[in-house]
PDB file of C-alpha atoms in Angstrom:
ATOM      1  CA  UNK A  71     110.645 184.643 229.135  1.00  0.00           C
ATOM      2  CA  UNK A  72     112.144 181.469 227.186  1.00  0.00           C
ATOM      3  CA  UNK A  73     114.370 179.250 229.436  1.00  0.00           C
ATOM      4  CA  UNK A  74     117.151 177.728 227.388  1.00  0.00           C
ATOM      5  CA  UNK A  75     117.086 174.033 227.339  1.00  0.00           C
ATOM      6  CA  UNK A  76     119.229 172.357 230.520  1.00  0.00           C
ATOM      7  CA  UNK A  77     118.783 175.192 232.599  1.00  0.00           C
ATOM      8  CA  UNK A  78     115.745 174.309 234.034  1.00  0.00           C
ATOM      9  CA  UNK A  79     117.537 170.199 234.611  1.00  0.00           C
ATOM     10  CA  UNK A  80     120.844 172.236 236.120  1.00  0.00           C
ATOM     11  CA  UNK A  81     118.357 174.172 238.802  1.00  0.00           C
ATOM     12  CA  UNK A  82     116.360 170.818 239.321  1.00  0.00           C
ATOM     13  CA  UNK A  83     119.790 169.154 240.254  1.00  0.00           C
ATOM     14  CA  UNK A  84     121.233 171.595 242.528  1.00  0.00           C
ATOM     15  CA  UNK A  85     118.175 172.076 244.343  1.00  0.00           C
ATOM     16  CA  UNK A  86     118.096 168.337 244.800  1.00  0.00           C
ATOM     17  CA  UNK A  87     121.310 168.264 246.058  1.00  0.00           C
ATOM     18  CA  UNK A  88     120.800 170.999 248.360  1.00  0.00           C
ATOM     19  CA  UNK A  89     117.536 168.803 249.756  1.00  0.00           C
ATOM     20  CA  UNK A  90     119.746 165.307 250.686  1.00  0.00           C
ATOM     21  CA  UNK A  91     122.859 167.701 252.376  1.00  0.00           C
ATOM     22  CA  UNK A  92     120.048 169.281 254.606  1.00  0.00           C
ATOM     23  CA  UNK A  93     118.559 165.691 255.447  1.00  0.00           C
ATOM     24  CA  UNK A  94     115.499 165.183 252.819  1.00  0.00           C
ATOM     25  CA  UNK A  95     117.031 162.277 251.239  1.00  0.00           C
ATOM     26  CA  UNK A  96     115.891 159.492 253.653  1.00  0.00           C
ATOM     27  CA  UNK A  97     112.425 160.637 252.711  1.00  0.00           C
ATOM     28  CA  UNK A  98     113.283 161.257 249.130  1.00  0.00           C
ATOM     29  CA  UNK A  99     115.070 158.295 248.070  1.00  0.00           C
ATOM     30  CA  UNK A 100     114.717 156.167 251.506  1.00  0.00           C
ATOM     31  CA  UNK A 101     116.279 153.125 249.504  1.00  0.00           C
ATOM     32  CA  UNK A 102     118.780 154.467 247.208  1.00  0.00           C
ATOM     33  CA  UNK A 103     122.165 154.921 248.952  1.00  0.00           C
ATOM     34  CA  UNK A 104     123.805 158.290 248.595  1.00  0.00           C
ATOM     35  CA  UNK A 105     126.704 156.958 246.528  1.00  0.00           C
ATOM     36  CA  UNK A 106     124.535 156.167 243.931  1.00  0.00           C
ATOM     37  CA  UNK A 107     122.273 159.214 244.050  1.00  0.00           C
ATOM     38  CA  UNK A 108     125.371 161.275 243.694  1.00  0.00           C
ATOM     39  CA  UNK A 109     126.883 159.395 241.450  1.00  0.00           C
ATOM     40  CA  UNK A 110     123.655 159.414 238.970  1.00  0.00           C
ATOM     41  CA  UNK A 111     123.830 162.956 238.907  1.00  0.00           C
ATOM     42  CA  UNK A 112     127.432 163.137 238.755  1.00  0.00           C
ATOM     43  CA  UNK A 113     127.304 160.925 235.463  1.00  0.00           C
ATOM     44  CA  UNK A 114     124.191 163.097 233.848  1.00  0.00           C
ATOM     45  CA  UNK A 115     126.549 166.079 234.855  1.00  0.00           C
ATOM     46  CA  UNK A 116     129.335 164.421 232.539  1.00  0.00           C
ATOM     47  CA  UNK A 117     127.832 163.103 230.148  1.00  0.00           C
ATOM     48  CA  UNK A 118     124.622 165.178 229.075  1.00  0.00           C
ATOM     49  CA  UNK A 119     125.194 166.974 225.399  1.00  0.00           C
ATOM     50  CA  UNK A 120     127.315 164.214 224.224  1.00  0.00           C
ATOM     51  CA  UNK A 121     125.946 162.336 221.627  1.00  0.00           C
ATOM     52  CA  UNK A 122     126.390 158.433 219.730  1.00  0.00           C
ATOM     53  CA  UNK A 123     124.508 157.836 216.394  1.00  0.00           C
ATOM     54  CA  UNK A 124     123.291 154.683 215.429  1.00  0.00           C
ATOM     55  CA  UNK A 125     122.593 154.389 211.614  1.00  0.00           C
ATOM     56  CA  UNK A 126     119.852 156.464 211.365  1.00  0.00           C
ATOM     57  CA  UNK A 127     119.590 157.448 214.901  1.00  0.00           C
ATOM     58  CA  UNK A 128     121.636 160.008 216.878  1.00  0.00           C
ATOM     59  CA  UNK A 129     120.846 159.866 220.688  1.00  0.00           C
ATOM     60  CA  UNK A 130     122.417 161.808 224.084  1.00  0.00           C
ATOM     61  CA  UNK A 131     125.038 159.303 225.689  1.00  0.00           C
ATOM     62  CA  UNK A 132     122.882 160.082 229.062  1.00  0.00           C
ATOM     63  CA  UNK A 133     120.009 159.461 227.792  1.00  0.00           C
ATOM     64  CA  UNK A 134     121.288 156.333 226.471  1.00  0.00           C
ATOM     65  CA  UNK A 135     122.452 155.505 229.959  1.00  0.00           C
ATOM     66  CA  UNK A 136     119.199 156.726 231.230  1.00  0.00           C
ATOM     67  CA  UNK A 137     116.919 154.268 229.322  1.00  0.00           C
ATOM     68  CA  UNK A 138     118.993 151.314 229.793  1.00  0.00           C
ATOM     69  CA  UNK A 139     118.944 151.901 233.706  1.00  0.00           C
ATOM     70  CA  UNK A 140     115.521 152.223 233.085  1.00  0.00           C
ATOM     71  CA  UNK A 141     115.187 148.524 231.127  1.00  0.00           C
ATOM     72  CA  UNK A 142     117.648 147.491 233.958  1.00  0.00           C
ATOM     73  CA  UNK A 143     114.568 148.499 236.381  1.00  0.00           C
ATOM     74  CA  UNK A 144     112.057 146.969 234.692  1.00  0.00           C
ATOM     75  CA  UNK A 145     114.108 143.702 234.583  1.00  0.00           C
ATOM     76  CA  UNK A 146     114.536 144.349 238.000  1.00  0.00           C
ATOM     77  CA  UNK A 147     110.764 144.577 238.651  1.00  0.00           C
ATOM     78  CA  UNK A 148     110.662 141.459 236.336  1.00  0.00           C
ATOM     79  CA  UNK A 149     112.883 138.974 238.656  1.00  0.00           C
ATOM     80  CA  UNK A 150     111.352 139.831 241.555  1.00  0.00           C
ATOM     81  CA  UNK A 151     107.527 140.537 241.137  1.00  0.00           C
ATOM     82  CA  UNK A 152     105.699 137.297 242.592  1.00  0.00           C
ATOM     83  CA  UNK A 153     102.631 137.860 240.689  1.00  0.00           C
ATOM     84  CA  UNK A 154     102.616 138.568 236.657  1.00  0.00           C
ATOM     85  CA  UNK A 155      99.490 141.297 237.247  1.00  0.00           C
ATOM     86  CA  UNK A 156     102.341 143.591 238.444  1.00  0.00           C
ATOM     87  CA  UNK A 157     104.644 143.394 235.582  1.00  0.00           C
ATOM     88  CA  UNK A 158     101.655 143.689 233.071  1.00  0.00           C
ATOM     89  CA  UNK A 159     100.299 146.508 235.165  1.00  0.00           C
ATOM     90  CA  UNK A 160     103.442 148.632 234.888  1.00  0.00           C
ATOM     91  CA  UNK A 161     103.702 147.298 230.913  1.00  0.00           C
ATOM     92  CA  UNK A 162     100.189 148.936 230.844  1.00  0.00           C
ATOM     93  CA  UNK A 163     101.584 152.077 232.423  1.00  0.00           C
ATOM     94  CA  UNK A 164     104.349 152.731 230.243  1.00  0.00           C
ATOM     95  CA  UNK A 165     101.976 151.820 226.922  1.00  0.00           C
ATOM     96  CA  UNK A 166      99.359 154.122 227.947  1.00  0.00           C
ATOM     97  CA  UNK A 167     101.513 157.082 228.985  1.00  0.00           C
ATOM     98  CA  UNK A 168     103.911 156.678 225.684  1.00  0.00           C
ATOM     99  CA  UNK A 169     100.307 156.641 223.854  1.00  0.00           C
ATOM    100  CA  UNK A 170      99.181 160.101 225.903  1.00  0.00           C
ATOM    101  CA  UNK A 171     102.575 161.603 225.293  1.00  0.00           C
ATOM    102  CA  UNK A 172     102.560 161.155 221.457  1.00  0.00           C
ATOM    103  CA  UNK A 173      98.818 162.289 221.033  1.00  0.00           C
ATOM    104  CA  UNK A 174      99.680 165.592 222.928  1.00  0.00           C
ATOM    105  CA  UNK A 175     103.046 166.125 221.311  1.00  0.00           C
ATOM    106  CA  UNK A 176     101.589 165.709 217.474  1.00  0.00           C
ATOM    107  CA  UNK A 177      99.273 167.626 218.853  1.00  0.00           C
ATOM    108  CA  UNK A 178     101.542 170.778 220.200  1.00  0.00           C
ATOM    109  CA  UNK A 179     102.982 170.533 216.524  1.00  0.00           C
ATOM    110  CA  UNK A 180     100.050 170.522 214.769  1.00  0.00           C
ATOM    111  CA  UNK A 181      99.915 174.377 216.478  1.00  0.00           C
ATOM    112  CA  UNK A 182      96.460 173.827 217.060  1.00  0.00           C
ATOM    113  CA  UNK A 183      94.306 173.350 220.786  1.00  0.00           C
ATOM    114  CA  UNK A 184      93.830 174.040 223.507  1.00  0.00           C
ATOM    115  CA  UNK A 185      97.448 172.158 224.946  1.00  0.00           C
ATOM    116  CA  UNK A 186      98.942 175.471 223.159  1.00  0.00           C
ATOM    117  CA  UNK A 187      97.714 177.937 226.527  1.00  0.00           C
ATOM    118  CA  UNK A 188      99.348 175.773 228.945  1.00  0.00           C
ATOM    119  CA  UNK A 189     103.103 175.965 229.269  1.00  0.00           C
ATOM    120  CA  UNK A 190     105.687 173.355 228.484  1.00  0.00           C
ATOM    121  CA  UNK A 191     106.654 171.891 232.108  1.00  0.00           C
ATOM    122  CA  UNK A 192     102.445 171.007 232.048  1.00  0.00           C
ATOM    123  CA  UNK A 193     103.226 167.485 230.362  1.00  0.00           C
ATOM    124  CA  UNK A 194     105.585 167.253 233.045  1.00  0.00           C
ATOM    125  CA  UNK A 195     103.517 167.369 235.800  1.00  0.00           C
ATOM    126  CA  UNK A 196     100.958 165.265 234.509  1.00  0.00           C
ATOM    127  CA  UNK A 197     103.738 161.996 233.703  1.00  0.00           C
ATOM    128  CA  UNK A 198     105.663 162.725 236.790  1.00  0.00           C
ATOM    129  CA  UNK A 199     101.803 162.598 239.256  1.00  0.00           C
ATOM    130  CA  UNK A 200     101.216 159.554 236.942  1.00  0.00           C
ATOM    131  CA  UNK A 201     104.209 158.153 237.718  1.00  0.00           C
ATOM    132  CA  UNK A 202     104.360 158.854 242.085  1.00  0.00           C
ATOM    133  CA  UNK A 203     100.341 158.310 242.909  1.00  0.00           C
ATOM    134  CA  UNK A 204     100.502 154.615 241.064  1.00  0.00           C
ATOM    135  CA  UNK A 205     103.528 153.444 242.860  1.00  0.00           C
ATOM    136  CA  UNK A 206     105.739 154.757 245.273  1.00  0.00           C
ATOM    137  CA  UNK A 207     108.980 152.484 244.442  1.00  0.00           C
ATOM    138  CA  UNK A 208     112.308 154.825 243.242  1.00  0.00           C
ATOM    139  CA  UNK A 209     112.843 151.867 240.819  1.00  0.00           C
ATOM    140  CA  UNK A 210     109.303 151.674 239.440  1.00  0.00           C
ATOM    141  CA  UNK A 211     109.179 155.689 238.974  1.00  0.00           C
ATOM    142  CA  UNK A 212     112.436 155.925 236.984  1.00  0.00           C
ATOM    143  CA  UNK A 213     111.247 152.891 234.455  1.00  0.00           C
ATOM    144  CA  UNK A 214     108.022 154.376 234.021  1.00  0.00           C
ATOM    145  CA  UNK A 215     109.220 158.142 233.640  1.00  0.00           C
ATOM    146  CA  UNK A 216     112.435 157.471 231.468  1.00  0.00           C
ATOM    147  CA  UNK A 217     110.616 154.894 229.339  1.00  0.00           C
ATOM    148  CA  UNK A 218     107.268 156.439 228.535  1.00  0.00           C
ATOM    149  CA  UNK A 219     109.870 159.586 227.781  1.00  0.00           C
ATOM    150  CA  UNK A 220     111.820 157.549 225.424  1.00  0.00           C
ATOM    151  CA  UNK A 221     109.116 155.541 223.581  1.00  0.00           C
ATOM    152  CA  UNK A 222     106.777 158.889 222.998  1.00  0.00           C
ATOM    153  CA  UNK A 223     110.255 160.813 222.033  1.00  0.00           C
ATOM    154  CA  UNK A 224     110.781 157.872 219.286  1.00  0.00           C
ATOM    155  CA  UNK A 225     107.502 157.754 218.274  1.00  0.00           C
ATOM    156  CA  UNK A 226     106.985 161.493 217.657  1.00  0.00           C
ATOM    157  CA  UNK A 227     110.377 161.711 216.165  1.00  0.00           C
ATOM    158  CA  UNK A 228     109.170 159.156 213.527  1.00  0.00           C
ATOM    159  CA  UNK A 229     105.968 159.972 212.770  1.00  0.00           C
ATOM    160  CA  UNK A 230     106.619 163.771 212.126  1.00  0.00           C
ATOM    161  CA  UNK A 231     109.998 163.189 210.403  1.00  0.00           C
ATOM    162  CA  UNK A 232     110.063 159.494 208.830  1.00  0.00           C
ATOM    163  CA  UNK A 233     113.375 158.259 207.770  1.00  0.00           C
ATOM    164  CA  UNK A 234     115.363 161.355 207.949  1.00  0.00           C
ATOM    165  CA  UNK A 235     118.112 161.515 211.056  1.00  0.00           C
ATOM    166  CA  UNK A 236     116.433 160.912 214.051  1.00  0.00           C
ATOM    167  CA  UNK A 237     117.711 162.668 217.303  1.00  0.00           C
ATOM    168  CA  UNK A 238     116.861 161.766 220.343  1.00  0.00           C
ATOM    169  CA  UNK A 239     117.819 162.780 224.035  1.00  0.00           C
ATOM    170  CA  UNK A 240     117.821 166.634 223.862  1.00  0.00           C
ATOM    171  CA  UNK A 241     118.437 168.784 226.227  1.00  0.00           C
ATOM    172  CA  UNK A 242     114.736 169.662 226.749  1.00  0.00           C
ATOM    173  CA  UNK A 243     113.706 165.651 227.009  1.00  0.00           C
ATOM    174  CA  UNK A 244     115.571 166.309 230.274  1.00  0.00           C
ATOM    175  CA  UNK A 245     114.169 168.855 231.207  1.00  0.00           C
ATOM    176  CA  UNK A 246     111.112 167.023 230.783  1.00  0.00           C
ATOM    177  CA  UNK A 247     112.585 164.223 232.951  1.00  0.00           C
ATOM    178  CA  UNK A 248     113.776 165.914 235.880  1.00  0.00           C
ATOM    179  CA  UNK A 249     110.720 168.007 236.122  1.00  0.00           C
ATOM    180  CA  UNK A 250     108.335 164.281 236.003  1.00  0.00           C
ATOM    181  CA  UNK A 251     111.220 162.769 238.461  1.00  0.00           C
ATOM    182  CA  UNK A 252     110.771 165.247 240.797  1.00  0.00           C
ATOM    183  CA  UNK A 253     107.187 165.694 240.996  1.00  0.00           C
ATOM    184  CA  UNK A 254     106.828 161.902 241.126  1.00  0.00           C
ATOM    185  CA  UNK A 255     109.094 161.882 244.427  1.00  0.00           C
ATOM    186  CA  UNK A 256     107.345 164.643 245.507  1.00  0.00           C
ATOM    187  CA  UNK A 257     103.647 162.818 245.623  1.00  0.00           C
ATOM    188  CA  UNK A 258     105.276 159.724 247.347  1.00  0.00           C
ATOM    189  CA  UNK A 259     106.656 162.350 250.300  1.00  0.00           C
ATOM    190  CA  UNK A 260     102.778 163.910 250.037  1.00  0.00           C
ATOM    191  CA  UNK A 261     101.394 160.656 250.277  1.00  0.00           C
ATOM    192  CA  UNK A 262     103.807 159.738 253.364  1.00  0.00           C
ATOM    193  CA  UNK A 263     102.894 163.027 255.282  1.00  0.00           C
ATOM    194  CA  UNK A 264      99.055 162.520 254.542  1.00  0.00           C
ATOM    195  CA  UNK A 265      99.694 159.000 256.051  1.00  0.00           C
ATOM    196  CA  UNK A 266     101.010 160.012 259.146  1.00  0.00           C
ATOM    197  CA  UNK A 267      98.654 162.820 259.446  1.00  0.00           C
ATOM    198  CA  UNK A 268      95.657 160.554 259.368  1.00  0.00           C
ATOM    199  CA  UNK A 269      97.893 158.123 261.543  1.00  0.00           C
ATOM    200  CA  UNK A 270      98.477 160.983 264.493  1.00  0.00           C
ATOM    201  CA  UNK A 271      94.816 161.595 264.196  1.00  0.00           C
ATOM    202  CA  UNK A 272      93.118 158.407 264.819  1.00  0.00           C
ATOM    203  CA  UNK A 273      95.726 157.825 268.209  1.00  0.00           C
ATOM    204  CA  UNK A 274      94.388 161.173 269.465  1.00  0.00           C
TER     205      UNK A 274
END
């Protein structure tokens, strides 16, 4: 059974709204107020499916949003990281995931391998554990997800179709995002229960 693109992103969202009204939010987003939570979601609600083209380049208006918020948290990350290993660490991140994403989506079109068995969300899982078991930070997750996302999407998009109209943002890319988001949350609350676990254990 083929899931039209957004579907699975509208079922993410709802269920993630369902998780901060029945008080999973503190451990979900513990520094991210609800206004802006909500209002992220209200404003991919709004503005997902529209589209802006740039010369050459035709691109979602949320995902537009989405990957300047995401150089806003890398600037952010930037300003107030005290040593430069940090910012050249996450650099490194985002490089080598964009690089990982590319190979394995030339690869899915090449409609050869062994990626071909596994189903779509797989990618998905893989960027978003990337993303939560090398840093736990809301801020650091979304720059790493949106702009490994965006970089890969580019590079696929011209490498398998040169100069012709480039479209980026789709539906599925988000998908793709909400899927990595979530999982990446989902391994910092893993990692938080597994630390208080451990922590219980050694008072007893």
């Amino acid at each position: 059974m083929t899931i039209l693109p957004g579907i699975l992103s509208t079922i993410i969202v709802i269920c993630l709204l369902i998780l901060m009204f029945t008080g999973w939010k503190e451990l979900l987003f513990p520094t991210v107020s609800n206004f802006a939570v909500l209002g992220f979601i209200l404003l991919w609600m709004l503005t997902a499916g529209r589209t802006l083209t740039f010369g050459m380049v035709t691109v979602d208006l949320a995902w537009l949003l989405w990957i300047l918020t995401g150089i806003g948290c890398v600037l952010h990350i930037i300003i107030r990281s005290k040593e430069m290993s940090h910012i050249l660490l996450l650099a490194g991140h985002i490089g080598i995931l964009s690089a990982l994403l590319l190979m394995i989506k030339l690869n899915l079109m090449s409609g050869y391998g062994l990626l071909l068995k596994f189903p779509d969300w797989t990618i998905s899982l893989f960027l978003g554990c990337a993303a939560g078991f090398t840093g736990a930070s809301v801020i650091r997750q979304w720059a790493v997800i949106t702009l490994s996302l965006a970089i890969g999407e580019y590079l696929v998009a011209v490498k398998a179709i040169g100069a012709v109209q480039i479209v980026l943002g789709a539906l599925s890319t988000f998908d793709e995002w909400w899927i990595a988001f979530v999982v990446s949350r989902m391994c910092v609350l893993l990692l938080e229960v597994l630390h208080r676990f451990v922590y219980v254990q050694r008072r007893e």
